[in-house]
mmCIF file of C-alpha atoms in Angstrom:
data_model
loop_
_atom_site.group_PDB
_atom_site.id
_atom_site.type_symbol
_atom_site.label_atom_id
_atom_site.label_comp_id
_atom_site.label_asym_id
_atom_site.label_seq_id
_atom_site.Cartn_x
_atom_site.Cartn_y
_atom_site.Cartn_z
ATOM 1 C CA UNK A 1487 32.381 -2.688 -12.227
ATOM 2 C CA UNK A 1488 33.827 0.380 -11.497
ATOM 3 C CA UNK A 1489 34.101 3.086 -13.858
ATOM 4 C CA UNK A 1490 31.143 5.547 -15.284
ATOM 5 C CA UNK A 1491 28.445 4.259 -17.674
ATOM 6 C CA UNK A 1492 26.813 7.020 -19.236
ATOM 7 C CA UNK A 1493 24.305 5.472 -21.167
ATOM 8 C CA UNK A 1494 23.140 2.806 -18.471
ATOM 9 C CA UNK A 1495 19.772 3.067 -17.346
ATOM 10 C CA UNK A 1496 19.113 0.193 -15.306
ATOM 11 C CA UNK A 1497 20.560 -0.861 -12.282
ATOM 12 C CA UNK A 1498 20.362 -3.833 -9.868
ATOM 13 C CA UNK A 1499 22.791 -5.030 -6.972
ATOM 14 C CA UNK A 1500 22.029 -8.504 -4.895
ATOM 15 C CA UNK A 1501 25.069 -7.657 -1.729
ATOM 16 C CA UNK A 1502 26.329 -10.796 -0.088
ATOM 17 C CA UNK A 1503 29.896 -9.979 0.921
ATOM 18 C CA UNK A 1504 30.917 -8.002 3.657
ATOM 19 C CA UNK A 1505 30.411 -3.888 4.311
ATOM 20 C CA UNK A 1506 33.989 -2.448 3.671
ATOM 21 C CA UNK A 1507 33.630 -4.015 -0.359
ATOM 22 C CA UNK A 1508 30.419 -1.699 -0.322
ATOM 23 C CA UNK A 1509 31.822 1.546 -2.221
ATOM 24 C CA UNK A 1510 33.302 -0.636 -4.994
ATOM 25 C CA UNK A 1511 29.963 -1.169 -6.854
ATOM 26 C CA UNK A 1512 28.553 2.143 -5.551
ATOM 27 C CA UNK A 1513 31.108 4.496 -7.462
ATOM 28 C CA UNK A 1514 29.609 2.822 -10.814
ATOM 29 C CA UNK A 1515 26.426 4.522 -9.484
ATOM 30 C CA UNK A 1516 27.452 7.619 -8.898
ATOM 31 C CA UNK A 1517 28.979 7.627 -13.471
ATOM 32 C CA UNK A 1518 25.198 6.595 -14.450
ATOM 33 C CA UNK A 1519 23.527 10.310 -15.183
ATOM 34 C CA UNK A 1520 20.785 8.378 -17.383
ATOM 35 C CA UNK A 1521 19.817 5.779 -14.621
ATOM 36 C CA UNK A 1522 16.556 5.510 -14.221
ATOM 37 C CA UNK A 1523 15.885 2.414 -12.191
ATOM 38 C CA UNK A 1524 17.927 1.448 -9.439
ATOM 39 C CA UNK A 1525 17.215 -1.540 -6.866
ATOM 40 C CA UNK A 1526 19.794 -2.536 -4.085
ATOM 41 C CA UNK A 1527 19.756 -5.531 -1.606
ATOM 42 C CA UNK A 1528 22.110 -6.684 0.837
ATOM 43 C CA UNK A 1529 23.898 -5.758 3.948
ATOM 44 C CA UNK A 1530 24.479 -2.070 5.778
ATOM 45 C CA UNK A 1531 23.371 1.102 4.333
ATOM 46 C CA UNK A 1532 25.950 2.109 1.700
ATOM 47 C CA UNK A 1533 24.248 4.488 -0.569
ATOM 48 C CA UNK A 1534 25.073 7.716 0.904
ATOM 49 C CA UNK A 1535 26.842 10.421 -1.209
ATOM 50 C CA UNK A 1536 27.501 8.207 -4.130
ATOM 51 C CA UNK A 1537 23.558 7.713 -4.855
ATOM 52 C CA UNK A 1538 22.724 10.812 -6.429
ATOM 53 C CA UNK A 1539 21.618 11.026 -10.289
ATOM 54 C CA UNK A 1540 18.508 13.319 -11.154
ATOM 55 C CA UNK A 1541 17.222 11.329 -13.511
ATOM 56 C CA UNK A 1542 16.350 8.424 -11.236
ATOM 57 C CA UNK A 1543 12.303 7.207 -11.076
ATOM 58 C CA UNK A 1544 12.060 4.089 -10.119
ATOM 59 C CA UNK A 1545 13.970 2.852 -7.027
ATOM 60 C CA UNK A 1546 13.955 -0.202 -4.480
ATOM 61 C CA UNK A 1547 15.940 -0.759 -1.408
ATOM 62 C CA UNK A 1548 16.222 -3.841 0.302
ATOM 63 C CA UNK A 1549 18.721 -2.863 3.054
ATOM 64 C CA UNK A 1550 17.810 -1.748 6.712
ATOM 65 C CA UNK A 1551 18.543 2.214 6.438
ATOM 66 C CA UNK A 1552 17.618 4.957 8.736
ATOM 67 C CA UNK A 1553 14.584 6.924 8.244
ATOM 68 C CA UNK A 1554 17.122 10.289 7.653
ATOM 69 C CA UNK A 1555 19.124 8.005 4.865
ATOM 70 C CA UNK A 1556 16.022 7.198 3.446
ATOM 71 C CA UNK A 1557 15.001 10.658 3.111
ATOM 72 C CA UNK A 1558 17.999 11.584 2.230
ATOM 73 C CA UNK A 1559 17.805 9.702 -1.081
ATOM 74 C CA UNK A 1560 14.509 11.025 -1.479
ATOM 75 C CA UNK A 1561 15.647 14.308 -1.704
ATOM 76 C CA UNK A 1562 18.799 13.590 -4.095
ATOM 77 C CA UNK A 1563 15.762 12.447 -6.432
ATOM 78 C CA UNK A 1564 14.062 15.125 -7.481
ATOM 79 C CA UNK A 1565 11.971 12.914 -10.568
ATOM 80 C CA UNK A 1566 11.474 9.804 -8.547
ATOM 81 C CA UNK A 1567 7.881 8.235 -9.361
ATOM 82 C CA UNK A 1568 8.109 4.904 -7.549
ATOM 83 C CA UNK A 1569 10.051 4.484 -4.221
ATOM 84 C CA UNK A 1570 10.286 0.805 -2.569
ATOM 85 C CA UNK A 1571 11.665 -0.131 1.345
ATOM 86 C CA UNK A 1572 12.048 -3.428 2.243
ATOM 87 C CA UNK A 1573 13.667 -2.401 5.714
ATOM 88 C CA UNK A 1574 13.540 -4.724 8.447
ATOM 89 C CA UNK A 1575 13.767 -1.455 10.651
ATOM 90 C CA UNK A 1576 14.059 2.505 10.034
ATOM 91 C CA UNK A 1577 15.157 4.044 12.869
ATOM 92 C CA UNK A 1578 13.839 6.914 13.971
ATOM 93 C CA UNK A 1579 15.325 10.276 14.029
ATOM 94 C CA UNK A 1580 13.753 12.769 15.497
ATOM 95 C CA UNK A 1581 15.495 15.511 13.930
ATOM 96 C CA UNK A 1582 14.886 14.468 9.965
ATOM 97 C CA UNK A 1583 13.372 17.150 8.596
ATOM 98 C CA UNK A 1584 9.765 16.426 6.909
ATOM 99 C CA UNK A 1585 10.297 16.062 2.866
ATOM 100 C CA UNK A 1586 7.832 17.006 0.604
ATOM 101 C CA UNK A 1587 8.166 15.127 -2.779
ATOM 102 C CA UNK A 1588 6.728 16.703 -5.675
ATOM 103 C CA UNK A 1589 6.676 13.629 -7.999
ATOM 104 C CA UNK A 1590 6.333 10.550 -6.343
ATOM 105 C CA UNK A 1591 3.384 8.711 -6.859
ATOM 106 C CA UNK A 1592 3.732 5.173 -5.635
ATOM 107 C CA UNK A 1593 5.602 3.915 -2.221
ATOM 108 C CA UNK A 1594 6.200 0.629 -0.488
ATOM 109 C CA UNK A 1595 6.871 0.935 2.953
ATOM 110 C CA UNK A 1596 8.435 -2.583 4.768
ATOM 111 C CA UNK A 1597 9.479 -3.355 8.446
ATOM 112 C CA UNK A 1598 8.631 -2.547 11.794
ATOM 113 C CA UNK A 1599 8.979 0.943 12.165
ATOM 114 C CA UNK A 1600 7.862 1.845 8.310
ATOM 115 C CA UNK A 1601 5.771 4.129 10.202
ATOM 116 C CA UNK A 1602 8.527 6.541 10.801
ATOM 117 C CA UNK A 1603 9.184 6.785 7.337
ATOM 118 C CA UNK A 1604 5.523 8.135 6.751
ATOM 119 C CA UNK A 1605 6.064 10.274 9.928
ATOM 120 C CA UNK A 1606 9.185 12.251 7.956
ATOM 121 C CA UNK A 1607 7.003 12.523 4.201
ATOM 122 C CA UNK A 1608 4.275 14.504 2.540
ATOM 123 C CA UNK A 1609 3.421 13.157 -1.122
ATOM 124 C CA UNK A 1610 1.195 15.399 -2.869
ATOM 125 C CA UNK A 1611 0.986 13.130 -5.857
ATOM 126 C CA UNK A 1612 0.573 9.778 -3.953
ATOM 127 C CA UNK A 1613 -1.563 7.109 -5.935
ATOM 128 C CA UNK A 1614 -0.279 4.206 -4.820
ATOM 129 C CA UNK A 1615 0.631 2.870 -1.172
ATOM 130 C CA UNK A 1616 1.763 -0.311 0.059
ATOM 131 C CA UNK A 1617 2.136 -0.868 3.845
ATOM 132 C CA UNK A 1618 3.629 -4.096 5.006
ATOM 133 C CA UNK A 1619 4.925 -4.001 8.854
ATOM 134 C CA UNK A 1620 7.019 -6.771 9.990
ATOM 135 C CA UNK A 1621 5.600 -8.203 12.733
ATOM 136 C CA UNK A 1622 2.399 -8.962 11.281
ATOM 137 C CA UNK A 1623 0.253 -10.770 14.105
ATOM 138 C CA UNK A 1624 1.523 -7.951 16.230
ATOM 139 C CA UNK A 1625 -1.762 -5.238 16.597
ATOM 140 C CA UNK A 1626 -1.131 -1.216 15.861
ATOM 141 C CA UNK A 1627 -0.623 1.108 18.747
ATOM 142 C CA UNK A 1628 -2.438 4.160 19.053
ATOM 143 C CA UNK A 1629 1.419 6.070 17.284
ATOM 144 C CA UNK A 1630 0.660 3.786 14.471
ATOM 145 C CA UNK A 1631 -3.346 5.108 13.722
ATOM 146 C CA UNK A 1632 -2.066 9.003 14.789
ATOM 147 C CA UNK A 1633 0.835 9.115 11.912
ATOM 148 C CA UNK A 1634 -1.135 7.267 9.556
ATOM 149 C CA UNK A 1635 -3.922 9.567 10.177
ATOM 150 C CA UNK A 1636 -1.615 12.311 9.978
ATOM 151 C CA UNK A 1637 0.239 11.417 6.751
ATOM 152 C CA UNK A 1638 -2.902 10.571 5.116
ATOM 153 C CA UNK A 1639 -4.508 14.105 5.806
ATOM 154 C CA UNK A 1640 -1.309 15.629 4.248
ATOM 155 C CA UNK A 1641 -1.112 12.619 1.137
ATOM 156 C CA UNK A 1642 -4.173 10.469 1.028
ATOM 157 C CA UNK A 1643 -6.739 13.139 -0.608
ATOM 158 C CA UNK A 1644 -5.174 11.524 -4.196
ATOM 159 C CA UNK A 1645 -4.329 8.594 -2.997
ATOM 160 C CA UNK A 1646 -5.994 5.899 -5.608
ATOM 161 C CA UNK A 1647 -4.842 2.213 -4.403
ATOM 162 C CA UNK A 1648 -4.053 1.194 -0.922
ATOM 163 C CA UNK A 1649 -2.699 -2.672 -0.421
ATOM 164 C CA UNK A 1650 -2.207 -3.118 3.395
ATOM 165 C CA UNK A 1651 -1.043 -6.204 5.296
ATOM 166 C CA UNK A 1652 -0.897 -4.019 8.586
ATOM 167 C CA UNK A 1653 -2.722 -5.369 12.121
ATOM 168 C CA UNK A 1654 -5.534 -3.097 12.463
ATOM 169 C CA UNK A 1655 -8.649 -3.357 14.211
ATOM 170 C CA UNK A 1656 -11.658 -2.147 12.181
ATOM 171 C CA UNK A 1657 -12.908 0.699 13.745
ATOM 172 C CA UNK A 1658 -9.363 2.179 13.024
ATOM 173 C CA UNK A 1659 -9.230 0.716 9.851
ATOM 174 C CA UNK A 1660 -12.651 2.732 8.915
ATOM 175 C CA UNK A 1661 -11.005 6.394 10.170
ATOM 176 C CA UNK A 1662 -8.145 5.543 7.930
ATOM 177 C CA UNK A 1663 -10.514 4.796 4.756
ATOM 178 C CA UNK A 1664 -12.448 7.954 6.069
ATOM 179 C CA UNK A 1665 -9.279 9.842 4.617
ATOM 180 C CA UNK A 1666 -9.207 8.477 1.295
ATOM 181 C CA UNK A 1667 -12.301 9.632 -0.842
ATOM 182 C CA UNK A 1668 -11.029 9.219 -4.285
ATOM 183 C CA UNK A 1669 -9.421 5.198 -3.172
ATOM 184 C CA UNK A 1670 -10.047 2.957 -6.241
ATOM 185 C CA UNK A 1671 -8.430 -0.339 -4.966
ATOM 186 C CA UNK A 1672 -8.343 -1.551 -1.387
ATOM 187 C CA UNK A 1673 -6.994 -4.821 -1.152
ATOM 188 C CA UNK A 1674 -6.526 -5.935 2.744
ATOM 189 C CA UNK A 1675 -4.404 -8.852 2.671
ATOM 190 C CA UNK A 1676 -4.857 -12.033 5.181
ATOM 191 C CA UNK A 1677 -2.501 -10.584 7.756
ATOM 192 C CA UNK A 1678 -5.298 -8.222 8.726
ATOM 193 C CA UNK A 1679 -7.538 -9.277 11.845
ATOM 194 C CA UNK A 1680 -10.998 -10.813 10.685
ATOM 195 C CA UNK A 1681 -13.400 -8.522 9.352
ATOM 196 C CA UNK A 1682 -17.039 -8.813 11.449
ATOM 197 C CA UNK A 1683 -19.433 -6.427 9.316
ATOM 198 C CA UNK A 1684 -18.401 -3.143 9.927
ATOM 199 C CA UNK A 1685 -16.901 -2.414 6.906
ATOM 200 C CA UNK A 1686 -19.161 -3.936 4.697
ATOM 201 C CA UNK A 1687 -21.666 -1.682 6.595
ATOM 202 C CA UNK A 1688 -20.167 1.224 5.964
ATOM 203 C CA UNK A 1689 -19.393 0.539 2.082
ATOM 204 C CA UNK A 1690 -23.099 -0.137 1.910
ATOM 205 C CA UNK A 1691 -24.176 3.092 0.427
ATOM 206 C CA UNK A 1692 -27.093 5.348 2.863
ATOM 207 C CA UNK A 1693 -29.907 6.441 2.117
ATOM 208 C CA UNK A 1694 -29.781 9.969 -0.092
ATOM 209 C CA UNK A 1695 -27.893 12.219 1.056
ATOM 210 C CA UNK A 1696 -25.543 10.059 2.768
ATOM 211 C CA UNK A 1697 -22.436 8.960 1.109
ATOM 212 C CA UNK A 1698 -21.013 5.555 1.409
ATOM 213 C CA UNK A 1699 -16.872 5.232 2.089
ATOM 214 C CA UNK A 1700 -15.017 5.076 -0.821
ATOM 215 C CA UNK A 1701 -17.630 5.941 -2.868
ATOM 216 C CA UNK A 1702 -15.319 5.423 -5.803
ATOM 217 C CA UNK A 1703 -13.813 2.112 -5.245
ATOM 218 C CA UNK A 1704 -13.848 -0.266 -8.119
ATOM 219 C CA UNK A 1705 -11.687 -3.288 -6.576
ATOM 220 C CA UNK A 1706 -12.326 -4.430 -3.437
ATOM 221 C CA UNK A 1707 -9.914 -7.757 -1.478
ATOM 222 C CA UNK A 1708 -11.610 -9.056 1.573
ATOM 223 C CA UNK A 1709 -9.932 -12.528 2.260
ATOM 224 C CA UNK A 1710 -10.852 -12.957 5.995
ATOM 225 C CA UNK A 1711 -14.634 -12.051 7.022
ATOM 226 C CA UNK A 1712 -16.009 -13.971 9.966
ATOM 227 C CA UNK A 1713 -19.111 -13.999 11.421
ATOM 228 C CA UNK A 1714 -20.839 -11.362 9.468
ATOM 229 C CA UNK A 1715 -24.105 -11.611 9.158
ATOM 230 C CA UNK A 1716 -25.375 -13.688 6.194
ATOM 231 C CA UNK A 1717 -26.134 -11.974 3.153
ATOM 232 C CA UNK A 1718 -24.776 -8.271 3.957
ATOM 233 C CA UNK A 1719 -21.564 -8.725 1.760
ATOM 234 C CA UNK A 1720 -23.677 -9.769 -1.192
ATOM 235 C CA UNK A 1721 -26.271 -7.237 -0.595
ATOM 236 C CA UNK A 1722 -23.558 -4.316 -0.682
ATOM 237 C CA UNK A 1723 -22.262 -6.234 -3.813
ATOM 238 C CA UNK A 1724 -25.648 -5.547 -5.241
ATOM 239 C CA UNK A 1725 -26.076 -1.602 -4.260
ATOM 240 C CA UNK A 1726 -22.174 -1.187 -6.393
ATOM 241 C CA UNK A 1727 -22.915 -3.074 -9.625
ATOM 242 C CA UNK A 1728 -24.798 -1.941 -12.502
ATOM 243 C CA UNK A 1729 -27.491 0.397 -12.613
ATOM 244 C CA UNK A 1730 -28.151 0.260 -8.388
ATOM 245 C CA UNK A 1731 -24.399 1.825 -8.540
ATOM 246 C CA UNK A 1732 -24.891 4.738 -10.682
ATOM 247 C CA UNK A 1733 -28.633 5.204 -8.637
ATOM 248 C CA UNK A 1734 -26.774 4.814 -5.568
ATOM 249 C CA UNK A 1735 -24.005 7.586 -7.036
ATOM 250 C CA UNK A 1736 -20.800 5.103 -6.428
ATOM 251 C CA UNK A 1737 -18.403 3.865 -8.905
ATOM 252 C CA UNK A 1738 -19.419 0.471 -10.276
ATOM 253 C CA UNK A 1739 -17.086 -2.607 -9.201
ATOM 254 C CA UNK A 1740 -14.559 -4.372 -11.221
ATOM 255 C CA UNK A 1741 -13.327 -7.018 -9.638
ATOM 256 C CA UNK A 1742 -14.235 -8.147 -5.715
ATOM 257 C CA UNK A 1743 -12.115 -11.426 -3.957
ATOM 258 C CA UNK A 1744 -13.582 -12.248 -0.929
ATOM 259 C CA UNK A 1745 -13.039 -15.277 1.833
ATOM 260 C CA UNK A 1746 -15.586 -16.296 4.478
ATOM 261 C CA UNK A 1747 -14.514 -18.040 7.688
ATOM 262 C CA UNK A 1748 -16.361 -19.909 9.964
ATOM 263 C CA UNK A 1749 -19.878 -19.771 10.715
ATOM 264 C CA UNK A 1750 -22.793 -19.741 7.400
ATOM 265 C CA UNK A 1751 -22.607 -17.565 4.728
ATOM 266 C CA UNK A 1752 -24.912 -19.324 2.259
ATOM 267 C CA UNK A 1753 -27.048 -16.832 1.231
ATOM 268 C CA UNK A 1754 -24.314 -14.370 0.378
ATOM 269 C CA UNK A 1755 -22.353 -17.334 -1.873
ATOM 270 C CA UNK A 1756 -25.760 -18.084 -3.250
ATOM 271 C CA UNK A 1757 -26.457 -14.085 -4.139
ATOM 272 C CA UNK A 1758 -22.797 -13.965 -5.077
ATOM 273 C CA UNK A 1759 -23.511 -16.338 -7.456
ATOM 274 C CA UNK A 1760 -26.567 -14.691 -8.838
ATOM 275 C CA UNK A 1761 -24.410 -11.596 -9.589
ATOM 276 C CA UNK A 1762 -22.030 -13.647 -11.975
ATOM 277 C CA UNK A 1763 -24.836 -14.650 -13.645
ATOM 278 C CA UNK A 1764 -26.118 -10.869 -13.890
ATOM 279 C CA UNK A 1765 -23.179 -9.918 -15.419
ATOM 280 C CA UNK A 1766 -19.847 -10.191 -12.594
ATOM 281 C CA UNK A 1767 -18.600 -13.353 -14.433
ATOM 282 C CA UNK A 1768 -15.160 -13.046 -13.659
ATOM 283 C CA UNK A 1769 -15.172 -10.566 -12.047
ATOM 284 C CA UNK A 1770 -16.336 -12.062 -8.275
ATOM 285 C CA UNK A 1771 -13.784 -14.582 -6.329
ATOM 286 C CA UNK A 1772 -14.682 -16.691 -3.332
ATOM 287 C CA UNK A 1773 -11.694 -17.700 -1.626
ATOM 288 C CA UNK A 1774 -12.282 -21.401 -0.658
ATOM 289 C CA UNK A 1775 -12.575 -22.092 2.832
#
């Protein structure tokens, strides 16, 4: 494995033996100037000098780093497009200077203290963010909602898709949607507490002039909604679909999953129902309960 390989362009290690063998594969790396995709798990956090290759855009770490490694790769890749960390912790370091990163446009931030990460970045072109703490049934603290608020007012204005399995209550889930206007996709995965109304609420679109959140949002995942009241998801449904959407001034939905838990929600499933027929064949999914 050692040796360079000039015309490689895709990379991927699976590590199972122990750290001091690290630099063996890692000098390959560092004789690839045409790699383009590079993905790494294992032990330790061995990638530091001999990652650097400028022509890198797609890369995916499965290795606990710290957040100034991580950002240290970052900055050795100047055309990187899609960055993945599957960390079970980044530690923090206070004195890693904040990056901004001209060109990439999807991340995936894993573990714990992910949150760092987003602490130490500013992504201009950011379209695509996946957040997926460790500790799932474990809720966010108030550092959580400030650097999320604070890396989404520096990142989220172009942010398009935002898949989340994160513990967040739903008032703070709300200020965080509150700073992504153009969001297309939201999908909130089951980790999330149960949703009560409020959101639905508040992507019910207002009477003129008011503007709904996410007024552009075209794919919507809702699998855990409990005890709100019957028939406000389906009537929301109705004021995004078809002609009410473009009256109402919001992007017209694609594709909506929702699940219900617990108490009676047969007049939405009955209205649900009544949209497939209008037209959202395929396009509407009841999770079973």
């Amino acid at each position: 494995m050692v040796g360079d390989a000039p015309l490689l362009q895709s990379l991927k290690c699976e590590v199972s033996f122990p750290e001091e063998t690290f630099p063996i594969p890692l000098r390959m790396v560092h004789g690839c100037p045409r790699l383009e995709s590079f993905e790494w798990g294992g032990f330790g956090s061995p990638l530091l000098p001999p990652l650097h290759t400028t022509s890198l855009t797609s890369l995916r770490l499965g290795t606990d780093l710290a957040v100034s490694e991580s950002i240290a790769i970052l900055r050795l890749s100047p055309r990187l497009c899609s960055a993945e960390f599957y960390n079970s912790y980044l530690i923090n370091s206070s004195s890693t200077p904040r990056l901004i990163h001209p060109t990439l446009h999807t991340l995936t931030a894993a573990g714990q203290r992910s949150i760092t990460l987003l602490d130490a970045l500013t992504l201009p072109a950011l379209l695509k963010l996946d957040l997926r703490p460790e500790y799932r049934i474990t809720p966010l603290s108030t550092e959580w909602e400030i650097t999320l608020s604070a890396f989404l007012q520096r990142s989220g204005p172009t942010l398009r898709e935002l898949l989340t399995m994160i513990y967040m209550p739903e008032d703070m889930l709300l200020r965080i949607l509150a700073l992504t206007p153009h969001l297309r996709i939201l999908k909130l995965r089951d980790s999330l507490p149960l949703l009560t109304g409020a959101l639905i609420r508040a992507l019910h679109p207002p009477p003129p002039p008011g503007i709904p959140l996410c007024p552009r949002l075209q794919m919507l995942e809702l699998p855990r909604v409990l005890d709100c009241p019957d028939g406000l998801c389906a009537a929301m449904l109705h004021t995004r679909w078809g002609t009410q959407a473009y009256a109402n001034k919001v992007a017209c939905l694609e594709w909506v999953r929702i699940g219900f838990e617990g108490g009676r929600h047969d007049r939405d499933e009955v209205d649900m129902n009544e949209l497939c027929d209008e037209g959202m064949q395929g396009k509407i999914y009841l999770i079973p309960r």
